[in-house]
CSV table of C-alpha atoms and ligand atoms in Angstrom, one decimal:
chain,number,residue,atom,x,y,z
A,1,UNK,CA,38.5,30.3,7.3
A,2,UNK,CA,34.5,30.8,7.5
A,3,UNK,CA,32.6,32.6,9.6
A,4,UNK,CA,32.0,29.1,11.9
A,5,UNK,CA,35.6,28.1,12.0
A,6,UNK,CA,36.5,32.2,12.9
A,7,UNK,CA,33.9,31.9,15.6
A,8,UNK,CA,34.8,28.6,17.3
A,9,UNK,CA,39.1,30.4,16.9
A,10,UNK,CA,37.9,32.9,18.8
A,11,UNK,CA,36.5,30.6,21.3
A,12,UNK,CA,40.1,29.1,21.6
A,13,UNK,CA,41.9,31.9,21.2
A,14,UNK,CA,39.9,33.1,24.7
A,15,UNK,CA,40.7,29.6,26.0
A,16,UNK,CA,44.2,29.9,25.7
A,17,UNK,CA,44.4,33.1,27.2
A,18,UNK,CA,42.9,31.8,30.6
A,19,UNK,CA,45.3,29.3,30.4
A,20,UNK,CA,48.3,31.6,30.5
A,21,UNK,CA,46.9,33.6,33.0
A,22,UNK,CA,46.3,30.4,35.0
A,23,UNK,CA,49.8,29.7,34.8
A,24,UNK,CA,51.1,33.1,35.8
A,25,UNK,CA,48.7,33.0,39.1
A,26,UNK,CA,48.9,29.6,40.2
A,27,UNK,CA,52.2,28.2,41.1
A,28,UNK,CA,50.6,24.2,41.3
A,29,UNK,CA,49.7,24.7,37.4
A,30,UNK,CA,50.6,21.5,35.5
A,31,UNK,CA,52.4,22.9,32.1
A,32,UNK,CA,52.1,19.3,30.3
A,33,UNK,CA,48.5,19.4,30.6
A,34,UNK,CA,47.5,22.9,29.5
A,35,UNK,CA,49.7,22.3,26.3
A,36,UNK,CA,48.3,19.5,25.4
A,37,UNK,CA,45.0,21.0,25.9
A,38,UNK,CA,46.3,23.8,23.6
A,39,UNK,CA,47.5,21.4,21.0
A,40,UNK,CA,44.1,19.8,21.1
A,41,UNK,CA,42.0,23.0,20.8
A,42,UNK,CA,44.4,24.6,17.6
A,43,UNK,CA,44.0,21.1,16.0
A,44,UNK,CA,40.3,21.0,16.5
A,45,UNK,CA,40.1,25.0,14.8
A,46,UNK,CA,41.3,23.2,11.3
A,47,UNK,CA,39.0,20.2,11.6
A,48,UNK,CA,35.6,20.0,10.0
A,49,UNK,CA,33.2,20.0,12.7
A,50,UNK,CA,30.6,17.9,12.5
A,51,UNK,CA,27.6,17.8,15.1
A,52,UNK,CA,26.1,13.9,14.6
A,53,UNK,CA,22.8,13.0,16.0
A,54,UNK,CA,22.3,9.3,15.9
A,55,UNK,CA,18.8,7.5,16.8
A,56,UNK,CA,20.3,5.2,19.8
A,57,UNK,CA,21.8,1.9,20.3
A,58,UNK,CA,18.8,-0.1,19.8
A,59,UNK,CA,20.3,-2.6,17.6
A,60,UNK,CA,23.2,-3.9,16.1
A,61,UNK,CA,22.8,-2.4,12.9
A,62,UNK,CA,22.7,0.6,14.4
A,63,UNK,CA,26.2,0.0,16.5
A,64,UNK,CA,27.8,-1.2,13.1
A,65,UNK,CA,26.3,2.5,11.5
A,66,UNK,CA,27.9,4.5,14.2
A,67,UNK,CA,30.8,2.5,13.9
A,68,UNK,CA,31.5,3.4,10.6
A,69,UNK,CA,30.4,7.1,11.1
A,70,UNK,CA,32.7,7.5,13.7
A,71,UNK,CA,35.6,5.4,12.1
A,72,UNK,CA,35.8,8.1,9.2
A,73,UNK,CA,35.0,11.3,10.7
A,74,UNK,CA,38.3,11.3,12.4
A,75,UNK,CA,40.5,14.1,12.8
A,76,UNK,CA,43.4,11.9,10.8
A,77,UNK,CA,40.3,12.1,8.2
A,78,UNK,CA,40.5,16.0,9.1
A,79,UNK,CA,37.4,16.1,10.8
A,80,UNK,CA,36.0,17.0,14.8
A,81,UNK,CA,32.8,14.8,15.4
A,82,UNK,CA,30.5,15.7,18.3
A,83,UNK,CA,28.7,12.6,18.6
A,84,UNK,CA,25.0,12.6,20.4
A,85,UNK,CA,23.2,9.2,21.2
A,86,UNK,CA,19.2,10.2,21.3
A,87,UNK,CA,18.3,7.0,23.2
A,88,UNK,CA,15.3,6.7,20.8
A,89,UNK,CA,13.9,9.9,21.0
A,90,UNK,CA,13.1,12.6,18.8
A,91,UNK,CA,13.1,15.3,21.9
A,92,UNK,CA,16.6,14.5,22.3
A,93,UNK,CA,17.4,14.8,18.6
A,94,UNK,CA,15.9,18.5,18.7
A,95,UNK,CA,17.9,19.1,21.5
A,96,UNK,CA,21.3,18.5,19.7
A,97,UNK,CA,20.6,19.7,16.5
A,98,UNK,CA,19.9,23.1,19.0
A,99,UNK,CA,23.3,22.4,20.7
A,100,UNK,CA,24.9,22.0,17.3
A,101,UNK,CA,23.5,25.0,16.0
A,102,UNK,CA,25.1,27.1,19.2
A,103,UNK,CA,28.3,25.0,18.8
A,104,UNK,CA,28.3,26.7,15.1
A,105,UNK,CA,29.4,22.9,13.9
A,106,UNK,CA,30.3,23.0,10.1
A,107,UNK,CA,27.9,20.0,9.3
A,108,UNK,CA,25.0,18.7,11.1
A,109,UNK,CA,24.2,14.9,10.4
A,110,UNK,CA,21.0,14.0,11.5
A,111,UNK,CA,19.2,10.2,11.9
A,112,UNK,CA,15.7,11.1,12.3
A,113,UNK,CA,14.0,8.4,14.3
A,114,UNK,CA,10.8,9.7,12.6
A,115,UNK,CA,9.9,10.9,9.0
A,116,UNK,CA,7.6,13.7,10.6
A,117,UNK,CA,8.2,17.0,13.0
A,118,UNK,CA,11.3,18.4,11.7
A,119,UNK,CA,10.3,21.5,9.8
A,120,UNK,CA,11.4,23.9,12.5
A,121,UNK,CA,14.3,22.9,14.1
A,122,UNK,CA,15.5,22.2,10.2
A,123,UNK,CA,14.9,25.2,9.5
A,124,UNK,CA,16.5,27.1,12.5
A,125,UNK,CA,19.8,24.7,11.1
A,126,UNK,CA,19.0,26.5,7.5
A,127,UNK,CA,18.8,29.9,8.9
A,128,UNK,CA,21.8,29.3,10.8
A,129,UNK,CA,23.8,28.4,7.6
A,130,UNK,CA,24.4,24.8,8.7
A,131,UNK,CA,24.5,22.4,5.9
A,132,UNK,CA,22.0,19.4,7.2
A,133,UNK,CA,22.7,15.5,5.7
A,134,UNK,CA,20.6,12.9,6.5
A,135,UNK,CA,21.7,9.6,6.9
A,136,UNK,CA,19.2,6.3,7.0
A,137,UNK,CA,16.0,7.6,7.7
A,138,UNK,CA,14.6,10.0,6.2
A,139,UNK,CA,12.5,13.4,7.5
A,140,UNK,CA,9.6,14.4,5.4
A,141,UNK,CA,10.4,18.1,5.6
A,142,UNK,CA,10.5,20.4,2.0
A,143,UNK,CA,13.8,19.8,0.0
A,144,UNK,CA,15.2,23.0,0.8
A,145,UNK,CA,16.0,22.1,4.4
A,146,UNK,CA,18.9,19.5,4.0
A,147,UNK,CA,21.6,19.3,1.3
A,148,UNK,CA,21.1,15.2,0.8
A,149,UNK,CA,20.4,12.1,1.9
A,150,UNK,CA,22.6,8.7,2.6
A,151,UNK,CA,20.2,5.3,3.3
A,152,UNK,CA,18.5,2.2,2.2
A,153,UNK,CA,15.5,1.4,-0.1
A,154,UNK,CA,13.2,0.2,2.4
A,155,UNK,CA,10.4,-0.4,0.5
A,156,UNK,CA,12.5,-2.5,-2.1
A,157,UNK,CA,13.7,-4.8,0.7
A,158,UNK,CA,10.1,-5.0,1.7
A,159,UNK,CA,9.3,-6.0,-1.3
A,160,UNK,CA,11.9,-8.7,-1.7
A,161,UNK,CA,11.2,-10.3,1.3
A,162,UNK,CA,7.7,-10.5,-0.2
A,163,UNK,CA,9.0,-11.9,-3.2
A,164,UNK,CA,12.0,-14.3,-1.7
A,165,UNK,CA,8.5,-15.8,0.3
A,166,UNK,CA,6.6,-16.1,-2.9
A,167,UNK,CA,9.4,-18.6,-4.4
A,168,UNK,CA,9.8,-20.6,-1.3
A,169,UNK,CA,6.4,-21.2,-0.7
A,170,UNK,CA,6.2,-22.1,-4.6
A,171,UNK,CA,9.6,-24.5,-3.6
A,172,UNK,CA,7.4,-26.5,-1.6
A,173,UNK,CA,4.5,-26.6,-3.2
A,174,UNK,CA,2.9,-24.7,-0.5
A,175,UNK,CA,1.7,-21.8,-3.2
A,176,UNK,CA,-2.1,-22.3,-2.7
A,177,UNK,CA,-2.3,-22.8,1.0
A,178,UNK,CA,-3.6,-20.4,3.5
A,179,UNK,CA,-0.9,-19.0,5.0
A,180,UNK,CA,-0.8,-17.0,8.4
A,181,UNK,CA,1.9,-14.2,8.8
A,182,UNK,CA,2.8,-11.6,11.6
A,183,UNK,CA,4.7,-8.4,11.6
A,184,UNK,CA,7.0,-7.2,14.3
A,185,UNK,CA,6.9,-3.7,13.2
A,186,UNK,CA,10.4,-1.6,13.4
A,187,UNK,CA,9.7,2.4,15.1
A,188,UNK,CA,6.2,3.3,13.8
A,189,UNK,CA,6.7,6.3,11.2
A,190,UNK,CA,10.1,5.2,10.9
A,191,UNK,CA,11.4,5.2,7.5
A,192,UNK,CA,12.4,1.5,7.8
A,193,UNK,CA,9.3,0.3,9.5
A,194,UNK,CA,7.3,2.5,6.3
A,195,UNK,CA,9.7,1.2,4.0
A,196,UNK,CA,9.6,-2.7,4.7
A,197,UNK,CA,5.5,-2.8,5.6
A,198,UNK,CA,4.2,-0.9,2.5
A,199,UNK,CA,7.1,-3.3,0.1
A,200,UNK,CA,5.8,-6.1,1.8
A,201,UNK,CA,2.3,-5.2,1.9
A,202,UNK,CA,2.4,-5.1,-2.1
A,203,UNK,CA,3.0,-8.8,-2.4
A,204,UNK,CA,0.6,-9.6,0.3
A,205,UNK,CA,-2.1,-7.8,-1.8
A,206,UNK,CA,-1.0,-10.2,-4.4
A,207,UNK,CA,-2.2,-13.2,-2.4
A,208,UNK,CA,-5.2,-13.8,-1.6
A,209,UNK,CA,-4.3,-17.0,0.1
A,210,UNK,CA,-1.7,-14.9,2.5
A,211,UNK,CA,-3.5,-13.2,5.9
A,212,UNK,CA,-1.7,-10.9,8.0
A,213,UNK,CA,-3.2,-11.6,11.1
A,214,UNK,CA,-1.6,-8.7,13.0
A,215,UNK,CA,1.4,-6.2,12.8
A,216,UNK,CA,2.5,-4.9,15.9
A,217,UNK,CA,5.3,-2.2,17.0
A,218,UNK,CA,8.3,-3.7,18.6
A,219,UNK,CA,10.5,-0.7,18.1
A,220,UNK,CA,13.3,-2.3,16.5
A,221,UNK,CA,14.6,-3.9,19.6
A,222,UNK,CA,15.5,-7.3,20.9
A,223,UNK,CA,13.7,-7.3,24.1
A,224,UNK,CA,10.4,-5.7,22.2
A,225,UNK,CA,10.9,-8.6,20.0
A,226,UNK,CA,10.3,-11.0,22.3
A,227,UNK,CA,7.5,-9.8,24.5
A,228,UNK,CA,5.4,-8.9,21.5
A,229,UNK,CA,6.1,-12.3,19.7
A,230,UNK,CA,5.2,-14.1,23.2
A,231,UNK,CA,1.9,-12.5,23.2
A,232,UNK,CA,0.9,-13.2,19.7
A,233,UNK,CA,2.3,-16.6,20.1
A,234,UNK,CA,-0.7,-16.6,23.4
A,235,UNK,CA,-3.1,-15.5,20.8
A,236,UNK,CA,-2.6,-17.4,17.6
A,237,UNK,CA,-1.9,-21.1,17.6
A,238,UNK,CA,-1.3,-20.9,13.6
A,239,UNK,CA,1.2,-19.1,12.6
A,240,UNK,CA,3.5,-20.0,9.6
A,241,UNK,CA,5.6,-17.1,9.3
A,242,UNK,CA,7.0,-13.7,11.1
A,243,UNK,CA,8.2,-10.7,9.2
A,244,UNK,CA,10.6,-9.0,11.2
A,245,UNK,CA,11.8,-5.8,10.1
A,246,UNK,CA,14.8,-6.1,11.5
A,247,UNK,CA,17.1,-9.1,13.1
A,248,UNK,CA,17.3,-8.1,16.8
A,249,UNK,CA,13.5,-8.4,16.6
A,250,UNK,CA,14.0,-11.8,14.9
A,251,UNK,CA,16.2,-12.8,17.7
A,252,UNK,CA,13.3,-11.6,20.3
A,253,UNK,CA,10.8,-13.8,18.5
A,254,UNK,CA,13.3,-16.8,18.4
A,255,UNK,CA,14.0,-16.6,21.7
A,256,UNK,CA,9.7,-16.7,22.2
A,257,UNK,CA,8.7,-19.3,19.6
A,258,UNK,CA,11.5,-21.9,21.5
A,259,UNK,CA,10.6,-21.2,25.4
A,260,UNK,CA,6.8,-21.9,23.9
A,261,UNK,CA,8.1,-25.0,22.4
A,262,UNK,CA,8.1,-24.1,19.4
A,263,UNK,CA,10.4,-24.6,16.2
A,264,UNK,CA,11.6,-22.0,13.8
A,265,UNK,CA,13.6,-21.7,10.5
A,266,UNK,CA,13.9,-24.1,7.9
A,267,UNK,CA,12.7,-27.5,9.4
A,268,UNK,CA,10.7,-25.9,11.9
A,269,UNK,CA,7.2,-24.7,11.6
A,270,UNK,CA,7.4,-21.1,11.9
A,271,UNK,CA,9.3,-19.5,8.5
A,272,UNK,CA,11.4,-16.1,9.8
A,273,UNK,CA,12.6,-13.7,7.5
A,274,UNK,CA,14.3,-10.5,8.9
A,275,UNK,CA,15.9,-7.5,7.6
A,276,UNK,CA,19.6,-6.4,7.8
A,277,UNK,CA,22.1,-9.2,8.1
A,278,UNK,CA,24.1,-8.1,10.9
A,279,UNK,CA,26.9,-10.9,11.7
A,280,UNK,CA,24.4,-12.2,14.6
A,281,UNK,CA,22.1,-12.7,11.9
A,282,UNK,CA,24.2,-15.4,9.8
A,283,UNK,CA,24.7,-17.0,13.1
A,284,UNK,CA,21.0,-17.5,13.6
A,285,UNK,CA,20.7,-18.4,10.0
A,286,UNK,CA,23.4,-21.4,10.4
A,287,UNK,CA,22.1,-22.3,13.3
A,288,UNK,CA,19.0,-22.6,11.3
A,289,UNK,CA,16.8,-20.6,12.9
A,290,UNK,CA,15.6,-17.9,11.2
A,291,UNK,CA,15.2,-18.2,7.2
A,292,UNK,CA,16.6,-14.8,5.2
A,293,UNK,CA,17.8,-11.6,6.3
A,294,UNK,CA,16.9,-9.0,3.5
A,295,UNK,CA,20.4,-6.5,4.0
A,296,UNK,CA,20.1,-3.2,4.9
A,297,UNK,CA,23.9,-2.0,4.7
A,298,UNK,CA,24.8,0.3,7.4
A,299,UNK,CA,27.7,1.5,6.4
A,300,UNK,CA,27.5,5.1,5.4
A,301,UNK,CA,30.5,6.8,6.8
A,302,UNK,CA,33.2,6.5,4.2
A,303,UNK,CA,30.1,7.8,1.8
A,304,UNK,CA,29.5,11.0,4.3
A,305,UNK,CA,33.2,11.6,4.5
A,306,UNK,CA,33.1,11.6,0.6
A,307,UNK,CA,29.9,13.9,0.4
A,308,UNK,CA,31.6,16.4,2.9
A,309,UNK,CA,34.4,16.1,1.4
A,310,UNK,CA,33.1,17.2,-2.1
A,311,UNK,CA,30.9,19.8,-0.2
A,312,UNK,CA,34.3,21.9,0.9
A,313,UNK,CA,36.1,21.9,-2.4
A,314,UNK,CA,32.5,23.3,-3.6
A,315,UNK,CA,31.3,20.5,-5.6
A,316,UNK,CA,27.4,19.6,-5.6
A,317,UNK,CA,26.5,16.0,-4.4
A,318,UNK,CA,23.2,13.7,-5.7
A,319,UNK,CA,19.9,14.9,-3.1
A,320,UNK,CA,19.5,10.8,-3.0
A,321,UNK,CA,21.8,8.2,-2.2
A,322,UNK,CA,21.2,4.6,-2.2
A,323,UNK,CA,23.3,1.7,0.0
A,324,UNK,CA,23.8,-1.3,-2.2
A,325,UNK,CA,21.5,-4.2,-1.0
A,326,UNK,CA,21.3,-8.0,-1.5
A,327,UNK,CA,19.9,-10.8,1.2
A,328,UNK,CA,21.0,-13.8,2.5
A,329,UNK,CA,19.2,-17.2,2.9
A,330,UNK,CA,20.3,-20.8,4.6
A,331,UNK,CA,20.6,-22.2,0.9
A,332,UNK,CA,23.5,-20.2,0.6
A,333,UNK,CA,27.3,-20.5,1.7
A,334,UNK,CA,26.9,-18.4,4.7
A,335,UNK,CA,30.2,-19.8,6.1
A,336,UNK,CA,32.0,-18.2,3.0
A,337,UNK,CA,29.7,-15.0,2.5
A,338,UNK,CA,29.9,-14.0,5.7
A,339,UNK,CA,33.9,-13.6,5.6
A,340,UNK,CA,34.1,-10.4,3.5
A,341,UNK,CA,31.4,-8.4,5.6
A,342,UNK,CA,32.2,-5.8,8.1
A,343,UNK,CA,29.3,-6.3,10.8
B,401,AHR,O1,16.8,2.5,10.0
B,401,AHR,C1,17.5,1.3,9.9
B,401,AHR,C2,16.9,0.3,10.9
B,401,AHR,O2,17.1,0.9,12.2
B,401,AHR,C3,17.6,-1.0,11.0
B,401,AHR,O3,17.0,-2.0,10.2
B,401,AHR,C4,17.4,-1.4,12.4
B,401,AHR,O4,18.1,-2.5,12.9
B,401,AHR,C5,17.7,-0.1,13.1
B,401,AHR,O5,17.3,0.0,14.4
């Protein structure tokens, strides 16, 4: 047993005692209840505690990511997960990677909703002996301070969406004309929104004919989505497509382009592609209006579970670990693709 797992028996150990001598005082005690409550806390003193801090709920991605987070660190799987929901913010990330750390979890699995700021409160995890792994984004903080990281190449889905553009432009023999595009920008300094701009940006710079009139923050959101798309659509009458890098902001903008009476997708005039291909996503795309969603796989907690897993029997793991990616576009058999997926 380590020195965490000692610390958090003694914890129950005193727990259990001011049960008994609850029951001894109070006549009203209910029995049942307190040894349940002691089977719980012994269970939890063999179980891998894990302290998780997720970014939020801000899109369905991220529901499908805690989904599968919390789907394998059970305590069937032989772990405890403390589960923290930062509602978008980093404060709130600090705060229960601080909480963690006086927990004296086994694991700390961190989200960062930014790439910058985490030096110290890494580091108080390091000094504490807490093995830190990142999962999606990524923290730009020396290498020392967290054992690995689990996510997606951003900047290659960027970059495919810039090429997947390329060829359907070509398709339609559209290649030479000027052609306007906006950005609804994910969380700025988010490793997804850095990701997906600077992979895009480097097929932009490879045409001339292609003008980003603006990118603007929508902070990955549905509701952003739509209010930002509303008010370029108030400033530019000539847009041909919108980047969005990700598809609740797609679904914002589709919900804006249509109440302006405007058309979207692949017979209308506005050309969408969007990053992650939630389920919602292929129903927009079969409905035909948005174009391609670029995948971004959310689905990292069988690969955690295998990490920690390695991690206890005292195995290393890789520092960097890639999802496997592909996208999805309305010349495809969404009906049939869609049925092996799991969000
Ligand atoms: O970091 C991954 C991104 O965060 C997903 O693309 C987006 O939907 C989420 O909010």
């Amino acid at each position: 047993m380590n020195h965490i797992r000692r610390m958090r028996g003694l914890a129950v150990s005193f727990g259990v005692l001011l049960l008994l001598a609850g029951c001894g005082a109070k006549k009203t005690e209910e029995p049942e209840a307190s040894a349940q409550q002691q089977f719980e806390t012994e269970m939890n003193e063999n179980l891998i505690a894990v302290g998780f801090s997720q970014v939020g709920a801000e899109s369905d991605w991220r529901a499908a990511n805690t989904e599968s987070i919390q789907s394998a660190l059970t305590p069937e799987n032989g772990f405890y997960l403390i589960y923290e929901d930062a509602q978008q913010k980093q404060e709130n990330q600090f705060k229960a990677i601080r909480n963690f750390i006086l927990q004296e979890v086994d694991y700390i699995v961190l989200s960062p909703i930014v790439e910058n700021g985490w030096d110290t409160v890494l580091q108080e995890a390091k000094d504490a002996g807490i093995p830190v792994i990142l999962v999606d984004r990524k923290a730009q903080v020396p290498e020392d301070l967290y054992t690995c990281w689990i996510g997606a190449d951003f900047e290659s889905e960027g970059r495919r969406a810039g090429e997947w553009l390329e060829q359907y432009l070509e398709d339609q023999g559209r290649e030479d004309e000027e052609i306007n595009i906006v950005t609804l920008q994910g969380t700025l300094d988010s490793s997804a929104q850095l990701g997906r701009t600077k992979g895009f940006g480097e097929v932009l710079a490879e045409h001339d004919n292609w003008k980003m009139l603006e990118m603007r923050d929508a902070d990955f959101t549905q509701a952003k989505g739509q209010e930002v798309m509303e008010s370029l659509l108030q400033k530019y009458d000539d847009i041909d497509v919108v980047v969005s890098e990700n598809d609740n902001m797609a679904f914002g903008a589709v919900d804006a382009i249509q109440e302006a009476g405007g058309s979207c997708g692949p017979d209308g005039d506005i050309t969408i592609l969007s990053f992650d291909a939630v389920s919602a996503a292929f129903d927009a795309m079969m409905a035909g209006e948005i174009n391609a969603s670029f995948e971004c796989n959310p689905l990292h907690g069988p690969k955690l579970q295998e990490i920690i897993g390695t991690l206890e029997s005292g195995g290393t793991v890789d520092k960097i670990q890639y999802m496997e990616e592909t996208y999805f576009d309305t010349d495809m058999d969404l009906e049939e693709l869609r049925k092996s997926r799991a969000y």
